[in-house]
GROMACS .gro file of C-alpha atoms in nm:
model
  400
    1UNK     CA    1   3.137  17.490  -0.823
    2UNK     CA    2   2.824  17.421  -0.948
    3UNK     CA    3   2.785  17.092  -0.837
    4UNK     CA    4   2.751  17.273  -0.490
    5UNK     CA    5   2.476  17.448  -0.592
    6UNK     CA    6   2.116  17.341  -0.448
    7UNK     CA    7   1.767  17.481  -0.520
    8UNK     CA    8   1.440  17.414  -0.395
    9UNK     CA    9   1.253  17.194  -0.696
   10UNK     CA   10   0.899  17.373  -0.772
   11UNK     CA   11   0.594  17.188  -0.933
   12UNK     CA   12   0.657  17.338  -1.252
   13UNK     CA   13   1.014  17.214  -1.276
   14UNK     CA   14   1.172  17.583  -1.175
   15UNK     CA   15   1.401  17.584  -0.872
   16UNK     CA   16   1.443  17.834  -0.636
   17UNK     CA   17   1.743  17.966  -0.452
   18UNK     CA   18   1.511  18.079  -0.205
   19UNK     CA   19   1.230  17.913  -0.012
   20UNK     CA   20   1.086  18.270   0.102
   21UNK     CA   21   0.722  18.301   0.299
   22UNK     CA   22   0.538  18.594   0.169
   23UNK     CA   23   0.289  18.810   0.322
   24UNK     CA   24   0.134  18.981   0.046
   25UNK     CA   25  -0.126  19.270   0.056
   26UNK     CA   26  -0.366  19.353  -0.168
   27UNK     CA   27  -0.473  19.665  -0.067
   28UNK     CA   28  -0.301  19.960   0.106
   29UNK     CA   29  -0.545  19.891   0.365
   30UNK     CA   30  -0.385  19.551   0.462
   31UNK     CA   31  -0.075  19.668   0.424
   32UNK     CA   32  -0.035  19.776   0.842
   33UNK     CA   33  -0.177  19.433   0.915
   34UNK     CA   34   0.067  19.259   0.680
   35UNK     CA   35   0.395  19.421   0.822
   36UNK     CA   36   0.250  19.394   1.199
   37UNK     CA   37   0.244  19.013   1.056
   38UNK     CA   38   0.570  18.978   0.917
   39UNK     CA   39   0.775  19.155   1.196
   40UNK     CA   40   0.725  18.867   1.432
   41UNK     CA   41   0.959  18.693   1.259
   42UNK     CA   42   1.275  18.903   1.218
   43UNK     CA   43   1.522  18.602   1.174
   44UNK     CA   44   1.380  18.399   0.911
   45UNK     CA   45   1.293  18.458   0.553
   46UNK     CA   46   0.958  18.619   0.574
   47UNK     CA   47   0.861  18.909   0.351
   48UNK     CA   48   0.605  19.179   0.270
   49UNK     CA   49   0.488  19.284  -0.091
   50UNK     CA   50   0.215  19.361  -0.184
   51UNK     CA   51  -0.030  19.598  -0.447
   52UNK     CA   52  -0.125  19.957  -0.306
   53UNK     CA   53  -0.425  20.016  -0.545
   54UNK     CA   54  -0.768  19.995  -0.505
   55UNK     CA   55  -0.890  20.046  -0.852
   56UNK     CA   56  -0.866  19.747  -1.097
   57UNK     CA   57  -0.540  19.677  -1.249
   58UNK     CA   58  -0.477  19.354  -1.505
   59UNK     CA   59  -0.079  19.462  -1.448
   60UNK     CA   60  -0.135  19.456  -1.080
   61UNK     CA   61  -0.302  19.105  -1.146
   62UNK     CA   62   0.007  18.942  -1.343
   63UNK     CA   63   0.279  19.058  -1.167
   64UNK     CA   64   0.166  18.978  -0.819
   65UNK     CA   65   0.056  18.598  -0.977
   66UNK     CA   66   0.384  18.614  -1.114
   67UNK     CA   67   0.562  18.727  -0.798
   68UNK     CA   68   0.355  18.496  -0.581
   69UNK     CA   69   0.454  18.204  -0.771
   70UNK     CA   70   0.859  18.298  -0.841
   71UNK     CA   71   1.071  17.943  -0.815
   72UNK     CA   72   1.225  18.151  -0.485
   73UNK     CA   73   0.857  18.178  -0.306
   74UNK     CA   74   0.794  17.880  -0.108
   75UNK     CA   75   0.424  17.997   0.041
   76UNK     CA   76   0.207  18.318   0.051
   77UNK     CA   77   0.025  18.481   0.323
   78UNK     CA   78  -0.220  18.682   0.176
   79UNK     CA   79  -0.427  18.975   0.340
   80UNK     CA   80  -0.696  19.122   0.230
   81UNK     CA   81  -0.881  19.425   0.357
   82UNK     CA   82  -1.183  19.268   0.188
   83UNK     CA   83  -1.384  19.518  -0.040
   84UNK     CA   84  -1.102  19.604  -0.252
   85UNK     CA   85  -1.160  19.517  -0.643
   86UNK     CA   86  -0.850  19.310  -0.618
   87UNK     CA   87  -0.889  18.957  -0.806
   88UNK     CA   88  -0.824  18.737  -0.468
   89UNK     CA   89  -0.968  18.454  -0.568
   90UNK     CA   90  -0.789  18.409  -0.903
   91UNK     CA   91  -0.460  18.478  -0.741
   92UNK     CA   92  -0.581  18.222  -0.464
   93UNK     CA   93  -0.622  17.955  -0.753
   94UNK     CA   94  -0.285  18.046  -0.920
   95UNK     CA   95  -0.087  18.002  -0.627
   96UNK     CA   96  -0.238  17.676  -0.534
   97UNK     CA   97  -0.214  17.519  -0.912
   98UNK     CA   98   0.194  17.655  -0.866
   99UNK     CA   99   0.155  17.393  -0.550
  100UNK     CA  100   0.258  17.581  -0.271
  101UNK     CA  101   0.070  17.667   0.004
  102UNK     CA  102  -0.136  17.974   0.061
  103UNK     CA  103  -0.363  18.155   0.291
  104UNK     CA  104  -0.582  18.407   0.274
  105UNK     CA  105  -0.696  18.624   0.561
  106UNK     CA  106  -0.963  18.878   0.474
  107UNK     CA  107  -0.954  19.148   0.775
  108UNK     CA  108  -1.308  19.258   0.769
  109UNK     CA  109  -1.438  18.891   0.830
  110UNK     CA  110  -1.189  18.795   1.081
  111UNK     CA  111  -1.233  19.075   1.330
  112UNK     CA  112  -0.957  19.373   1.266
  113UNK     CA  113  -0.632  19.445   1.316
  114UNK     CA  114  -0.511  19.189   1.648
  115UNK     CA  115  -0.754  18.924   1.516
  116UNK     CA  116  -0.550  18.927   1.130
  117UNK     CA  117  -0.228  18.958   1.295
  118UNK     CA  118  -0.271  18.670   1.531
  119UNK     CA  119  -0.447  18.435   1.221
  120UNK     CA  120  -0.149  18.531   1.042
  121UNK     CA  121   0.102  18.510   1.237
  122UNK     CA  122  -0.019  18.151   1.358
  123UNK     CA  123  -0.027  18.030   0.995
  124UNK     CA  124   0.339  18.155   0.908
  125UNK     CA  125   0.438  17.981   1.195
  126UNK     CA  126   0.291  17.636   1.111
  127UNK     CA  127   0.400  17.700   0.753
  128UNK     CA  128   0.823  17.798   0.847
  129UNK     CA  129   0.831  17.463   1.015
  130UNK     CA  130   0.670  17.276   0.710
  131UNK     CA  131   0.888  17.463   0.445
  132UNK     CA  132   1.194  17.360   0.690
  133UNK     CA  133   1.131  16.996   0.620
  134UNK     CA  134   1.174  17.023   0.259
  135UNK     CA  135   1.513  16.937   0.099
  136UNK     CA  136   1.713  17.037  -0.094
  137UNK     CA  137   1.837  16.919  -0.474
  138UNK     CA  138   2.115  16.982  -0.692
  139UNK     CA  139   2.086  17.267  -0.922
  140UNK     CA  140   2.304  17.381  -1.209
  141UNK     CA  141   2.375  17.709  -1.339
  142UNK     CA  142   2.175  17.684  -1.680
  143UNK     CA  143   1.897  17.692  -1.493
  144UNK     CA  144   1.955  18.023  -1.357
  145UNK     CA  145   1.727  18.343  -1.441
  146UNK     CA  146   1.963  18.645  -1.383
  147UNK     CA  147   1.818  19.008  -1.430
  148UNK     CA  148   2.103  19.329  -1.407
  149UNK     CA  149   2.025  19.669  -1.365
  150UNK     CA  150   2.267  19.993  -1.347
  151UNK     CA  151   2.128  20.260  -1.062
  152UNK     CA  152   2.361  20.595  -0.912
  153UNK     CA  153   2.523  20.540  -1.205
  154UNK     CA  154   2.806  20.772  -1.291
  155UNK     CA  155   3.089  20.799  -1.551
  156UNK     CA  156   3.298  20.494  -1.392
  157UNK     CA  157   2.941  20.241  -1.413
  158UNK     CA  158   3.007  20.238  -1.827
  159UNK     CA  159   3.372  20.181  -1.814
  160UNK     CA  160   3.406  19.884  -1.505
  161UNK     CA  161   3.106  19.762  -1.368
  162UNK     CA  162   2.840  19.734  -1.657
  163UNK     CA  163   3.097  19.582  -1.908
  164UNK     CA  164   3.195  19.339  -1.610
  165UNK     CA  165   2.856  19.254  -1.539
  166UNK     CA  166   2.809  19.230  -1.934
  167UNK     CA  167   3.123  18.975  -1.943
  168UNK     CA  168   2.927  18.746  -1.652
  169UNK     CA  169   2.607  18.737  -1.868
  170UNK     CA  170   2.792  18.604  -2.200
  171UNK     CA  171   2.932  18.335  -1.940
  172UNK     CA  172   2.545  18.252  -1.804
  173UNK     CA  173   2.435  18.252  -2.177
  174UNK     CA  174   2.703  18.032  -2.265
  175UNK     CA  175   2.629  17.782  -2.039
  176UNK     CA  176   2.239  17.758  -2.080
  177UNK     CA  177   2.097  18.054  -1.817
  178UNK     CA  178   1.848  18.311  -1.912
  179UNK     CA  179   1.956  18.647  -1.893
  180UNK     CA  180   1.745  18.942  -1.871
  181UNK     CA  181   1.882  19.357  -1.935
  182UNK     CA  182   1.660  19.674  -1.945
  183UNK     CA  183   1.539  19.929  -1.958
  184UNK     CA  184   1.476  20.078  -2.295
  185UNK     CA  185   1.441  20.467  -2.183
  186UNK     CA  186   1.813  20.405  -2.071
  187UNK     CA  187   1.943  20.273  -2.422
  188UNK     CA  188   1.822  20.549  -2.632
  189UNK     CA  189   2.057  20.647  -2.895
  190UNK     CA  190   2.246  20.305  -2.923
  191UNK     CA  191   1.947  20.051  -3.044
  192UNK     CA  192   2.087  20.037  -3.382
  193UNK     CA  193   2.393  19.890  -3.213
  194UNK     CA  194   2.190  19.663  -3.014
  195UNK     CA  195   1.977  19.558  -3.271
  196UNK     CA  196   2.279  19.386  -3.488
  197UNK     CA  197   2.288  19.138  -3.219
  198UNK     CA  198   1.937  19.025  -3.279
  199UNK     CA  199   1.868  18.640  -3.361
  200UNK     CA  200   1.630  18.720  -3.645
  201UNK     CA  201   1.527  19.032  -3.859
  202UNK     CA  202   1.210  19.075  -3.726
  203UNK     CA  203   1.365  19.080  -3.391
  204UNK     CA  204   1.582  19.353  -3.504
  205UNK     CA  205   1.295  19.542  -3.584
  206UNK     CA  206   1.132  19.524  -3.253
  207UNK     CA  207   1.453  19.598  -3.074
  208UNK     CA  208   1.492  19.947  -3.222
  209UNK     CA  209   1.081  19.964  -3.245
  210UNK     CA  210   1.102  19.914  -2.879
  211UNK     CA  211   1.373  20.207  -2.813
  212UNK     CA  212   1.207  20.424  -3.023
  213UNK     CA  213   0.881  20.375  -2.773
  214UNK     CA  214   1.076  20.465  -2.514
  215UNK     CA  215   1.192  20.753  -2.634
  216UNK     CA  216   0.895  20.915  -2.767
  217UNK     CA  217   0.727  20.841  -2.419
  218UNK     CA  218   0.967  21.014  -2.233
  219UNK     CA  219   0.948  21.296  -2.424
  220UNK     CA  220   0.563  21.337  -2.399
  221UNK     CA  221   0.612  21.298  -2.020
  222UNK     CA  222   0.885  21.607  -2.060
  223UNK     CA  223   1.133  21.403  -1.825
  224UNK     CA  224   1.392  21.142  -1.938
  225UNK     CA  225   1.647  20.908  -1.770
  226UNK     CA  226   1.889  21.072  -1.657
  227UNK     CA  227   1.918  21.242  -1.331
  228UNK     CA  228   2.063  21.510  -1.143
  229UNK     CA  229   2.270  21.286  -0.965
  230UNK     CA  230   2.389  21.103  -1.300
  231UNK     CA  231   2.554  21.424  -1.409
  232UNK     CA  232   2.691  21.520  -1.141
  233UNK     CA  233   2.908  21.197  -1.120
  234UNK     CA  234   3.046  21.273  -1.479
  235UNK     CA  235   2.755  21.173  -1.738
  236UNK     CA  236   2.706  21.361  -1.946
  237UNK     CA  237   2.416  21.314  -2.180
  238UNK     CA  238   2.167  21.011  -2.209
  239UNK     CA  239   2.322  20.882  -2.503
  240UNK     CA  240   2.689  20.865  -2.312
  241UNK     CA  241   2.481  20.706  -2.023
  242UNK     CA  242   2.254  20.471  -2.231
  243UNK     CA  243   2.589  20.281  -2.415
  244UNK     CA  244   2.745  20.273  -2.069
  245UNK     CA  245   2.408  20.100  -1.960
  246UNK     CA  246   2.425  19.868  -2.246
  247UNK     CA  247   2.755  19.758  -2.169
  248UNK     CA  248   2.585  19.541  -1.915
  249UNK     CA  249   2.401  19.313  -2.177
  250UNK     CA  250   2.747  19.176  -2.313
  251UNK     CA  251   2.796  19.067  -2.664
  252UNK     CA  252   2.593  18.739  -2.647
  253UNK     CA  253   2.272  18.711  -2.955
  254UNK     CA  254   2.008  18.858  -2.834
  255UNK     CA  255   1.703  18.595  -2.886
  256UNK     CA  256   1.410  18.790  -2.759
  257UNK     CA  257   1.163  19.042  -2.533
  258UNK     CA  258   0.992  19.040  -2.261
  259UNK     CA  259   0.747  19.212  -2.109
  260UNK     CA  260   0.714  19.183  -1.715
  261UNK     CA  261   0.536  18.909  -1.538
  262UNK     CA  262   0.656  18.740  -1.839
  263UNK     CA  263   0.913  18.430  -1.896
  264UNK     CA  264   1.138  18.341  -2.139
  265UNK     CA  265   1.067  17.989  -2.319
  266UNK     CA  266   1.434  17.908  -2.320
  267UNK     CA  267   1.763  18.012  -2.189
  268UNK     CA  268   1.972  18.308  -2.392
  269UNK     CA  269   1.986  18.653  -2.351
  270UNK     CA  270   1.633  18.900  -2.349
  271UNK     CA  271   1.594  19.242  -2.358
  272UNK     CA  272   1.280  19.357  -2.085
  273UNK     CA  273   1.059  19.648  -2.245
  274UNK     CA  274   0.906  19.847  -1.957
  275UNK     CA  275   0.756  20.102  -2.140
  276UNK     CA  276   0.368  20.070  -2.181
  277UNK     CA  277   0.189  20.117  -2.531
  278UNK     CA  278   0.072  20.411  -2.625
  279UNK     CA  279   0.050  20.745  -2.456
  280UNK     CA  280   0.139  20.823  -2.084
  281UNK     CA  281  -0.146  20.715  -1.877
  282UNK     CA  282  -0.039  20.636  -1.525
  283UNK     CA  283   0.313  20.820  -1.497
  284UNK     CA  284   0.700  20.764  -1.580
  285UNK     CA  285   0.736  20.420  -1.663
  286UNK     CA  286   0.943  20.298  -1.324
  287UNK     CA  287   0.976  20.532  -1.097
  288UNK     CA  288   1.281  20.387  -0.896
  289UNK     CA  289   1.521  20.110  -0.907
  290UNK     CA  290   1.341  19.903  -0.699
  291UNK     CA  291   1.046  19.934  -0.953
  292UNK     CA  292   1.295  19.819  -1.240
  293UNK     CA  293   1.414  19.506  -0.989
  294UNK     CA  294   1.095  19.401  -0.934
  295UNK     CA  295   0.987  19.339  -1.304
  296UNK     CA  296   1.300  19.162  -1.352
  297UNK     CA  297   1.179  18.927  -1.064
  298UNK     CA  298   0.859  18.901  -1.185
  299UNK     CA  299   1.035  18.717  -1.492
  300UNK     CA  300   1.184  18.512  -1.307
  301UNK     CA  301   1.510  18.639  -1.228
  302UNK     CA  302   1.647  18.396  -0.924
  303UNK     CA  303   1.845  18.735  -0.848
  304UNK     CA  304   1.942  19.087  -1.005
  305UNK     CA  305   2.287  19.206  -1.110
  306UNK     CA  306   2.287  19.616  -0.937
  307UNK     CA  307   2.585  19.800  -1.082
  308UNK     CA  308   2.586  20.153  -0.918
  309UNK     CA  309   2.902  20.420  -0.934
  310UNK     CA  310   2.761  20.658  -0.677
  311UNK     CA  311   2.612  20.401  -0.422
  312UNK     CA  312   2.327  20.212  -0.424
  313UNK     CA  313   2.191  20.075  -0.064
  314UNK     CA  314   1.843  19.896  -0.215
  315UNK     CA  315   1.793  19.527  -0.218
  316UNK     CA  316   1.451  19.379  -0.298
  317UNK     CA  317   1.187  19.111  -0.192
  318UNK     CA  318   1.232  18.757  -0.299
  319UNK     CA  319   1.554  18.768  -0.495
  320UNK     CA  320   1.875  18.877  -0.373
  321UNK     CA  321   2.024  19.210  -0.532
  322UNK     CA  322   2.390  19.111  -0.582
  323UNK     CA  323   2.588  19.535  -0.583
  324UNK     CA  324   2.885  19.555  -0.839
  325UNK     CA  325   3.085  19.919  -0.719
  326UNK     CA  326   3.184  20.043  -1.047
  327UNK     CA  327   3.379  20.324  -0.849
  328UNK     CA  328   3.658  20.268  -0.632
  329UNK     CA  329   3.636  20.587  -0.417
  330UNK     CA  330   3.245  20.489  -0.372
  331UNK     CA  331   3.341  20.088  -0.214
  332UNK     CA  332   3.601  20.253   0.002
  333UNK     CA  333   3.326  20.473   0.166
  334UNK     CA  334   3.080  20.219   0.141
  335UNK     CA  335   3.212  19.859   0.089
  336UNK     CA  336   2.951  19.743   0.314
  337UNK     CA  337   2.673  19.784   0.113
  338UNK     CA  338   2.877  19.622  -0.202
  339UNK     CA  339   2.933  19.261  -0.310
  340UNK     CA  340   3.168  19.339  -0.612
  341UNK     CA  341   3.425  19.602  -0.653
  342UNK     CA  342   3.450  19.670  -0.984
  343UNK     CA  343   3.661  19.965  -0.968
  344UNK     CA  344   3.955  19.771  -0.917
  345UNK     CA  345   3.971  19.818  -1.321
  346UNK     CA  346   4.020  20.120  -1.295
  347UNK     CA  347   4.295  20.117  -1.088
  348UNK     CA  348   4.454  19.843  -1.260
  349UNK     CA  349   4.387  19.564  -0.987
  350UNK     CA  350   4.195  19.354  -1.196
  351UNK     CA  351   4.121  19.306  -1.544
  352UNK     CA  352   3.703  19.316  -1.669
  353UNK     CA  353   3.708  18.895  -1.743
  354UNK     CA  354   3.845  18.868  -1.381
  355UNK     CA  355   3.570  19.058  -1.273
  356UNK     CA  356   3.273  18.898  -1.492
  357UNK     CA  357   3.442  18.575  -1.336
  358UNK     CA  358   3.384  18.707  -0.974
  359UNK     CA  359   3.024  18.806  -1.051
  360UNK     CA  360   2.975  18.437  -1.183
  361UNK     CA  361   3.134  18.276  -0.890
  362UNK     CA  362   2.933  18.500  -0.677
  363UNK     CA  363   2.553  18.423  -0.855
  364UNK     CA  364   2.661  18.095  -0.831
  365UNK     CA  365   2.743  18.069  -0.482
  366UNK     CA  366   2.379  18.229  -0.375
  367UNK     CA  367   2.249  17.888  -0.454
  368UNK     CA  368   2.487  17.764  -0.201
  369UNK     CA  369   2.340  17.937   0.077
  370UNK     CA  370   2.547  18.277   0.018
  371UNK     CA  371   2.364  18.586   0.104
  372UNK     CA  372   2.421  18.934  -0.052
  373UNK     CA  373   2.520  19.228   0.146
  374UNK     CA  374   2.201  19.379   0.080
  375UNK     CA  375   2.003  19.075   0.221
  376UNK     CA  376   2.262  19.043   0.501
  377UNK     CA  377   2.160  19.439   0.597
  378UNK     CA  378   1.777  19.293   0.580
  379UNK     CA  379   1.685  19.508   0.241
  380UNK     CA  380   1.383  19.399   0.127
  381UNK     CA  381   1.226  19.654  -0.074
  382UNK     CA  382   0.953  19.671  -0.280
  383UNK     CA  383   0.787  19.869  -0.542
  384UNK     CA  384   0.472  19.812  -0.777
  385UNK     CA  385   0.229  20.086  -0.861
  386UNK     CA  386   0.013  20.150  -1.163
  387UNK     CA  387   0.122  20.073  -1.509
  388UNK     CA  388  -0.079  20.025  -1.864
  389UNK     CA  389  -0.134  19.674  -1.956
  390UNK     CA  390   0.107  19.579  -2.252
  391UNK     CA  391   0.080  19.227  -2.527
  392UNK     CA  392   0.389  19.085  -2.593
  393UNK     CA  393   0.538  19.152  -2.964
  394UNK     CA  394   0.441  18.897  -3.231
  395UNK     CA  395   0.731  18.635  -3.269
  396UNK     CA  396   0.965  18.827  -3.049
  397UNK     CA  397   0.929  18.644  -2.675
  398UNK     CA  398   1.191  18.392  -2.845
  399UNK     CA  399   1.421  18.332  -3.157
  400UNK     CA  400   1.171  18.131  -3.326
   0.00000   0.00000   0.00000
């Protein structure tokens, strides 16, 4: 199989799965003008993201460089409203030293609304028939960046479809790929158990350093993660839900963390800390799933593992959200949302290897030219507000 696969080579030697257009706002003012933009071309890949704020935000910044310049981004549209304190020009300058192509309309100088729409419209136009021209070349699955994340979780997402999705990851691992698991506020109470996997002490260290983070930021916010809707599907407490939500990491070494808008040096298996430094300043640390899937992107990830019990309907911009159905009562109400049914464990229908398996095959077969069921529905959501700036640990972004 993955001699089938195919990517789009990028000048830094990445290749995507995707050769998406973005139209990318960097204000809330532009974002009208960007989706006006967009919508005139329903049946190709052309998406909106974008940064709400106003005020000055170095987080903003890297992730939407980041973003911008993801191996599954072929070229960026950007708008700009034009007095917002946004860093255009350095995101300008990134995206062109990535070597793609870029564009920047600034509404204020170009007329308004009609006049930004038609500019932009015009250049995505031009720029689908360029990207079109562009082949094609072989890709293998070590070069894969896989994120997973567990959302609507309930008490089947800990029993089938996180250990399933953990089984695909020790494949990935094993054959080169970078994996990426989160988030720390959901692993609370298990991080001792994590941290024996680490490559190195120090590691160790930072892995239950990291937890610990999470947890005391939580409780100064008075709110952890676990939802209404978590116990009502069976959960009981976080620490019941946080071991079924590390179930989805595997057994592989761990070898690092990351922080997001930041990539892993080498293949293996990374833990993502999304929990600022230091006291609450701009909210809960991800407000959403979406949120969570768009920092794994922003690492990289060429798509994102989504195991949900109660039912999950969210995909995401630029990287295709691949839904494992941990329960089987939940894919018989809603199998088209799902890619995976997972709760054919339960039921004694399959066993969790022949699962992990069927997540592989399916990762794999995205760089084929296999779309998800979210991207087939047209989910491309997208999430990215305010967050602290954060420094990566000392010694911990790899084994070394």
């Amino acid at each position: 199989m993955s001699a089938l696969m195919t990517g789009w080579l990028r000048n830094d030697g990445r290749k995507g799965i995707r050769n998406t257009v973005l139209v990318a706002y960097l204000v809330e003012c532009a974002h009208h003008v960007s989706k006006k933009i967009a919508r005139e071309f329903p049946e190709t890949d052309v998406q909106v993201i974008g940064f709400s704020g106003c005020f000055p935000s170095p987080y903003g910044q890297d992730m939407m460089e980041a973003l911008c310049t993801h191996p599954n981004v072929g070229a960026v549209q950007l708008v700009s409203l034009g007095c917002e304190n946004f860093r255009k020009a350095d995101l300008v300058r990134a995206i062109e030293a990535s070597g793609r192509t870029v564009n920047l309309i600034t509404i204020q100088q170009t007329g308004g609304t009609r006049s930004a729409v038609d500019a932009g419209r015009a250049w995505v136009r031009d720029t689908l028939a360029a990207l079109a021209q562009i082949p094609r070349v072989p890709m293998e699955p070590s070069e894969l960046v896989i994120g997973t994340i567990c959302g609507g979780s309930d008490a089947t997402s800990g029993l089938t479809g996180n250990p399933a999705a953990g089984r695909a990851f020790d494949r990935l691992v094993t054959e080169g790929a970078t994996c990426i698991f989160e988030e720390t506020g959901e692993l609370i109470g298990c991080e001792h158990v994590m941290a024996a996997r680490a490559s190195t002490p120090a590691l160790r260290n930072e892995l239950i350093a990291t937890v610990k983070k999470a947890e005391q930021y939580y409780a100064a916010m008075g709110y952890g993660s676990f939802s209404q809707g978590n116990a009502t599907g069976g959960l009981s407490t976080i620490e019941e839900k946080s071991l079924g939500a590390y179930a989805k990491s595997g057994d592989s070494e761990i070898c690092g963390i990351l922080r997001p808008a930041e990539r892993a040096t080498t293949g293996g298996l990374y833990l993502l800390d999304v929990v600022p430094d230091g006291a609450p300043k701009f909210g809960f640390p991800n407000i959403n799933d979406t949120a969570e899937i768009i920092e794994l992107i922003s690492c990289g990830a060429h798509a994102v593992i989504f195991v949900t019990g109660r039912g999950s309907v969210v995909g995401s911009a630029i990287s295709p959200v691949l839904k494992v159905c941990a329960n089987p009562d939940t894919y018989a109400r809603m199998s088209e949302d799902m890619d995976v049914n997972a709760g054919r464990i339960l039921t004694g229908d399959a066993t969790l290897s022949e699962v992990g398996d069927e997540i592989y095959n399916k990762l794999v077969a995205l760089g084929t030219g296999e779309m998800t069921a979210s991207e087939d529905l047209g989910h491309t959501e997208f999430v990215l507000t305010y967050k602290n700036p954060t420094q990566a640990e000392p010694g911990c972004q790899t084994a070394t």
